[in-house]
Coordinates of C-alpha atoms and ligand atoms in Angstrom, one line a residue:
M1 CA -14.0 -11.1 33.9
V2 CA -12.9 -11.6 30.3
A3 CA -9.5 -10.5 28.9
A4 CA -8.6 -10.4 25.2
S5 CA -5.6 -9.1 23.4
A6 CA -4.9 -8.2 19.8
P7 CA -1.6 -7.4 18.0
G8 CA -0.4 -4.3 16.3
K9 CA 0.8 -4.5 12.7
V10 CA 3.3 -3.3 10.2
I11 CA 2.4 -2.6 6.6
L12 CA 5.1 -4.1 4.4
F13 CA 3.7 -2.8 1.1
G14 CA 0.8 -0.8 -0.2
E15 CA -0.4 1.6 2.5
H16 CA -2.6 4.4 1.2
A17 CA -2.9 2.7 -2.3
V18 CA -5.0 0.0 -0.6
V19 CA -7.7 2.5 0.2
Y20 CA -8.2 2.8 -3.6
G21 CA -8.3 -1.0 -4.3
E22 CA -4.6 -1.6 -4.9
P23 CA -3.0 -4.6 -3.1
A24 CA -1.3 -4.3 0.3
L25 CA 0.6 -6.7 2.5
A26 CA 0.4 -6.3 6.3
A27 CA 1.7 -8.4 9.1
A28 CA 0.9 -8.6 12.8
V29 CA 3.7 -7.9 15.2
D30 CA 3.9 -9.0 18.8
L31 CA 3.2 -5.6 20.4
R32 CA -0.2 -6.2 21.9
V33 CA -3.2 -4.3 23.2
R34 CA -5.0 -6.1 26.1
V35 CA -8.5 -5.3 27.2
T36 CA -10.4 -6.6 30.2
V37 CA -14.2 -6.4 30.6
E38 CA -16.6 -7.3 33.4
P39 CA -20.2 -6.4 33.9
A40 CA -20.5 -3.2 36.1
S41 CA -22.3 -3.2 39.3
R42 CA -23.8 0.2 38.6
D43 CA -25.4 1.7 35.4
A44 CA -22.2 3.3 34.2
T45 CA -19.2 2.1 32.1
T46 CA -15.7 3.0 33.2
V47 CA -12.4 2.6 31.4
N48 CA -9.3 2.5 33.5
G49 CA -11.3 4.0 36.4
H50 CA -12.7 6.9 34.4
P51 CA -16.3 7.3 33.1
L52 CA -16.6 6.2 29.5
H53 CA -16.2 9.3 27.3
E54 CA -17.6 9.0 23.7
A55 CA -14.8 11.1 22.1
H56 CA -11.9 9.9 24.3
H57 CA -12.9 6.3 24.1
A58 CA -14.2 6.3 20.6
Q59 CA -13.4 2.7 19.7
I60 CA -14.6 1.3 23.1
S61 CA -17.9 3.2 23.1
R62 CA -18.6 2.2 19.5
A63 CA -17.7 -1.4 20.2
I64 CA -20.2 -1.5 23.1
D65 CA -22.9 0.1 20.9
A66 CA -22.3 -2.6 18.3
I67 CA -22.2 -5.7 20.6
S68 CA -23.8 -5.0 24.0
P69 CA -25.7 -1.7 23.7
K70 CA -27.8 -2.1 26.8
R71 CA -25.1 -3.2 29.2
F72 CA -22.5 -1.4 31.4
F73 CA -19.0 -2.6 32.0
T74 CA -15.9 -2.0 34.1
M75 CA -13.0 -2.1 31.5
T76 CA -9.3 -1.8 31.5
T77 CA -6.9 -1.3 28.6
D78 CA -3.2 -1.9 28.5
S79 CA -1.1 -1.3 25.4
Q80 CA 2.4 -2.1 24.2
V81 CA 1.6 -0.2 20.9
Q82 CA 2.1 3.5 21.2
S83 CA -0.8 5.5 19.7
G84 CA 0.0 7.5 16.6
A85 CA 3.1 5.3 15.9
G86 CA 1.7 3.9 12.6
L87 CA 1.7 0.4 14.2
G88 CA -2.1 -0.2 14.3
S89 CA -2.8 0.7 17.9
S90 CA -6.2 2.0 17.2
A91 CA -7.2 -1.2 15.2
A92 CA -5.7 -3.4 17.9
L93 CA -7.7 -1.6 20.6
S94 CA -10.9 -2.0 18.5
V95 CA -10.2 -5.7 17.8
A96 CA -9.3 -6.5 21.4
T97 CA -12.4 -4.7 22.8
V98 CA -14.7 -6.4 20.3
A99 CA -13.1 -9.8 21.0
A100 CA -13.5 -9.3 24.8
L101 CA -17.1 -8.2 24.5
Q102 CA -17.9 -11.0 22.1
E103 CA -16.4 -13.5 24.5
L104 CA -18.5 -12.1 27.3
E105 CA -21.6 -12.5 25.1
G106 CA -20.4 -16.1 24.4
A107 CA -19.5 -15.6 20.7
F108 CA -15.8 -14.6 20.0
D109 CA -14.9 -15.3 16.4
R110 CA -12.0 -13.8 14.5
E111 CA -13.8 -13.1 11.3
S112 CA -16.7 -11.4 13.0
A113 CA -14.3 -9.5 15.3
A114 CA -12.5 -8.3 12.2
R115 CA -15.8 -7.1 10.6
V116 CA -17.2 -5.4 13.7
A117 CA -13.8 -3.8 14.5
Y118 CA -13.7 -2.4 10.9
D119 CA -17.1 -0.8 11.4
V120 CA -15.8 0.6 14.7
E121 CA -12.6 2.0 13.1
W122 CA -14.6 3.3 10.1
A123 CA -16.7 5.4 12.5
A124 CA -13.8 6.4 14.7
Q125 CA -11.7 7.5 11.7
G126 CA -14.5 9.6 10.3
G127 CA -15.6 7.2 7.5
R128 CA -12.2 6.5 5.8
G129 CA -9.7 3.8 5.3
S130 CA -9.5 0.1 4.5
P131 CA -10.0 -3.0 6.6
T132 CA -6.2 -3.8 6.4
D133 CA -5.2 -3.0 9.9
T134 CA -8.3 -4.5 11.6
T135 CA -8.0 -7.8 9.7
A136 CA -4.2 -8.0 10.2
S137 CA -4.9 -7.6 14.0
A138 CA -7.8 -10.0 14.2
A139 CA -6.4 -12.7 11.9
G140 CA -2.7 -12.4 12.8
G141 CA 0.1 -13.7 10.6
A142 CA 0.5 -11.9 7.3
V143 CA -2.5 -10.6 5.4
L144 CA -2.6 -9.8 1.7
V145 CA -5.3 -7.4 0.6
N146 CA -6.6 -7.5 -3.0
G147 CA -3.8 -9.8 -4.0
P148 CA -3.8 -11.7 -7.3
V149 CA -6.5 -14.4 -7.1
G150 CA -4.9 -17.8 -6.9
G151 CA -1.5 -16.1 -6.6
A152 CA 1.4 -17.4 -4.4
G153 CA 0.3 -18.0 -0.9
D154 CA -3.3 -17.1 -1.6
S155 CA -5.5 -18.6 1.1
P156 CA -8.7 -16.6 1.3
L157 CA -9.9 -15.2 4.6
W158 CA -12.9 -13.0 3.9
E159 CA -14.1 -10.1 1.8
I160 CA -15.2 -6.8 3.3
R161 CA -17.3 -4.2 1.4
R162 CA -18.0 -0.6 2.1
G163 CA -20.1 1.4 -0.4
E164 CA -18.7 0.8 -3.8
R165 CA -15.4 -0.5 -2.5
S166 CA -14.5 -4.0 -1.6
W167 CA -11.4 -5.6 -0.2
R168 CA -10.5 -9.3 -0.6
L169 CA -8.4 -10.4 2.4
S170 CA -6.2 -13.6 2.3
R171 CA -3.5 -15.2 4.4
F172 CA 0.0 -14.8 3.0
E173 CA 2.9 -17.1 3.8
L174 CA 5.9 -14.8 4.6
P175 CA 9.4 -16.2 4.4
P176 CA 11.3 -15.6 7.7
L177 CA 12.0 -11.9 7.9
T178 CA 13.8 -9.7 10.5
L179 CA 12.4 -6.2 10.5
V180 CA 13.7 -3.3 12.6
I181 CA 10.9 -0.9 13.4
G182 CA 12.0 2.7 14.0
N183 CA 9.3 4.7 15.8
T184 CA 10.2 8.4 15.2
R185 CA 8.0 9.4 18.2
E186 CA 6.4 12.1 16.0
R187 CA 2.7 11.3 16.1
G188 CA 1.0 10.6 12.8
K189 CA -2.8 10.7 12.5
T190 CA -4.2 8.1 10.1
A191 CA -7.5 10.0 9.4
V192 CA -5.5 13.2 8.6
E193 CA -3.1 11.4 6.2
V194 CA -5.8 9.4 4.5
A195 CA -7.9 12.5 4.0
K196 CA -4.8 14.4 2.6
V197 CA -4.0 11.7 0.0
G198 CA -7.8 11.6 -0.8
R199 CA -7.7 15.3 -1.7
F200 CA -4.6 14.9 -3.7
A201 CA -6.0 11.9 -5.6
A202 CA -9.3 13.7 -6.2
R203 CA -7.5 16.7 -7.7
T204 CA -4.7 15.2 -9.8
G205 CA -4.3 12.4 -12.2
F206 CA -0.6 12.5 -11.1
A207 CA -1.5 11.3 -7.6
R208 CA -3.7 8.5 -9.0
E209 CA -0.8 7.5 -11.1
I210 CA 1.4 7.3 -8.0
V211 CA -1.2 5.2 -6.3
R212 CA -1.2 2.7 -9.2
D213 CA 2.6 2.7 -9.2
I214 CA 2.5 1.7 -5.5
G215 CA 0.2 -1.2 -6.6
K216 CA 2.8 -2.3 -9.2
V217 CA 5.6 -2.2 -6.6
T218 CA 3.5 -4.3 -4.3
H219 CA 2.9 -6.9 -7.0
G220 CA 6.7 -7.0 -7.7
A221 CA 7.4 -7.4 -4.0
L222 CA 5.0 -10.3 -3.7
A223 CA 6.8 -12.1 -6.5
S224 CA 10.2 -11.4 -4.7
L225 CA 8.8 -12.7 -1.4
A226 CA 7.5 -15.8 -3.0
A227 CA 10.9 -16.4 -4.6
G228 CA 12.7 -15.7 -1.3
D229 CA 14.6 -12.9 -3.1
L230 CA 15.1 -10.6 -0.1
D231 CA 17.3 -8.2 -2.0
G232 CA 14.4 -7.7 -4.4
V233 CA 12.1 -7.2 -1.4
G234 CA 14.4 -4.5 0.0
R235 CA 14.6 -2.7 -3.4
A236 CA 10.8 -2.7 -3.5
M237 CA 10.7 -1.2 0.0
D238 CA 12.9 1.7 -1.1
K239 CA 10.7 2.3 -4.2
D240 CA 7.5 2.2 -2.1
H241 CA 9.0 4.7 0.3
N242 CA 9.9 7.1 -2.6
L243 CA 6.4 6.9 -4.0
L244 CA 4.8 7.5 -0.5
T245 CA 7.2 10.5 -0.2
I246 CA 5.8 11.9 -3.5
L247 CA 2.2 11.4 -2.1
G248 CA 3.3 13.7 0.7
V249 CA 3.0 11.3 3.7
S250 CA 6.7 11.0 4.7
T251 CA 8.5 13.4 7.0
A252 CA 12.1 14.5 7.3
R253 CA 12.6 12.2 10.2
L254 CA 11.1 9.2 8.5
D255 CA 13.4 9.9 5.5
A256 CA 16.5 10.2 7.7
C257 CA 15.7 7.0 9.6
C258 CA 15.3 5.1 6.3
E259 CA 18.6 6.5 5.0
A260 CA 20.4 5.7 8.2
A261 CA 19.2 2.1 8.1
R262 CA 20.2 1.6 4.5
K263 CA 23.7 3.1 5.3
V264 CA 24.4 0.4 7.9
G265 CA 23.3 -2.5 5.7
A266 CA 19.5 -2.7 5.6
L267 CA 18.3 -4.3 2.4
G268 CA 15.6 -1.7 2.1
A269 CA 13.6 0.7 4.3
K270 CA 10.2 2.5 4.1
L271 CA 7.7 4.3 6.2
T272 CA 4.9 2.0 7.5
G273 CA 1.3 2.8 8.1
S274 CA -0.2 6.2 7.4
G275 CA 3.0 8.3 7.8
G276 CA 2.9 12.0 8.7
G277 CA 5.1 10.8 11.6
G278 CA 4.9 7.4 13.2
S279 CA 7.2 4.6 12.2
M280 CA 9.4 3.1 9.5
I281 CA 10.6 -0.4 8.9
A282 CA 14.0 -1.7 7.7
L283 CA 14.7 -5.2 6.4
A284 CA 17.7 -6.7 8.0
P285 CA 19.9 -9.2 5.9
P286 CA 18.7 -12.7 6.7
G287 CA 20.4 -14.6 9.5
D288 CA 22.5 -11.6 10.5
A289 CA 21.6 -10.7 14.1
E290 CA 24.5 -8.2 14.3
A291 CA 23.2 -6.3 11.3
A292 CA 19.7 -6.0 12.9
Q293 CA 21.4 -4.6 16.0
R294 CA 23.5 -2.2 13.9
I295 CA 20.3 -1.0 12.2
A296 CA 18.5 -0.6 15.6
K297 CA 21.5 1.5 16.9
A298 CA 21.5 3.7 13.8
L299 CA 17.8 4.3 14.2
E300 CA 18.3 5.2 17.9
R301 CA 21.0 7.7 16.9
Q302 CA 18.3 9.4 14.8
G303 CA 16.2 9.7 18.0
A304 CA 13.8 6.8 17.2
T305 CA 12.8 3.9 19.4
A306 CA 13.8 0.7 17.8
H307 CA 12.2 -2.8 18.0
I308 CA 13.6 -5.8 16.2
V309 CA 10.6 -8.0 15.2
T310 CA 9.7 -11.1 13.2
P311 CA 6.4 -10.2 11.5
G312 CA 3.6 -12.7 11.7
A313 CA 2.4 -12.7 15.3
E314 CA -0.7 -14.5 16.6
G315 CA -4.0 -12.6 16.0
A316 CA -6.7 -11.7 18.5
R317 CA -7.1 -14.1 21.3
V318 CA -9.0 -14.5 24.5
E319 CA -6.6 -14.8 27.4
Ligands
LIG1 C1 -2.9 2.7 7.8 O1 -2.2 1.8 8.7 C2 -3.0 2.2 6.4 C3 -3.6 3.2 5.4 O2 -3.5 2.5 4.2 C4 -5.0 3.5 5.8 C5 -5.9 2.3 5.6 O3 -5.7 1.3 4.8 O4 -7.0 2.3 6.3 C6 -2.8 4.5 5.4

């Protein structure tokens, strides 16, 4: 039997805009998806004791098609990342499944797992989206997408192309950050939100302007991060959240959670991931464990589930 795990992620800056080639910064968080695989004794694949169902197990069935199309497996999955929470559960499931199958075939490799998992996600999400989540989950740490070439912390990982679009993925050295994740427990659907922004951007120059503004905010945030200016990072988070709200992907609950976190001392707060529900993140003042607890409590009072995390967890691994 082979077991592999892959982390979820938060997007610190640039979600949605990254689909259009703007930069984004994502970081793995230590909420993991674990997958076990063993060859089946009969000609049928099962997942957690149920027959593999192409629609219900979209990522798993596509990963098998990509890596071991003629084989049958007994598989289990176990996730600390709630699906629809904007924390990369789908990408982490794809990456962990690909990693486990690759290992069983004798060839686990993070870059190739990131590439195959992106193909799997692309198909599962109806042909939309960027490789941000899958690369953050496979590589771990913090991942800069389409960052300035040779910019601060630029250490190239790989480039991924899809049609006319391409994304340059690099490692980024984050200063130590304490983030409080607030999961609103309203489910967001990445494919729906990405498609909605796609329609808005196709119809109005205004939406394309907002996408470019998000790119500018991300560039500014990268400079603040490199300078260790966490107040500047927090202000950039607030701006990014406002722009994402204008794009139509925030919700009343996400806005209320961001506001509640700011009120009790967060340096900044924004939704993370595709929005439409899901999660937000708040930046706690450095070295102030009590402030992080205060923010977590404020988010819980808004009905959210709170996790205090240090972004930059290990990427996909065989266990
Ligand atoms: C979802 O975590 C991030 C989005 O930018 C979509 C994508 O990049 O694929 C909303």
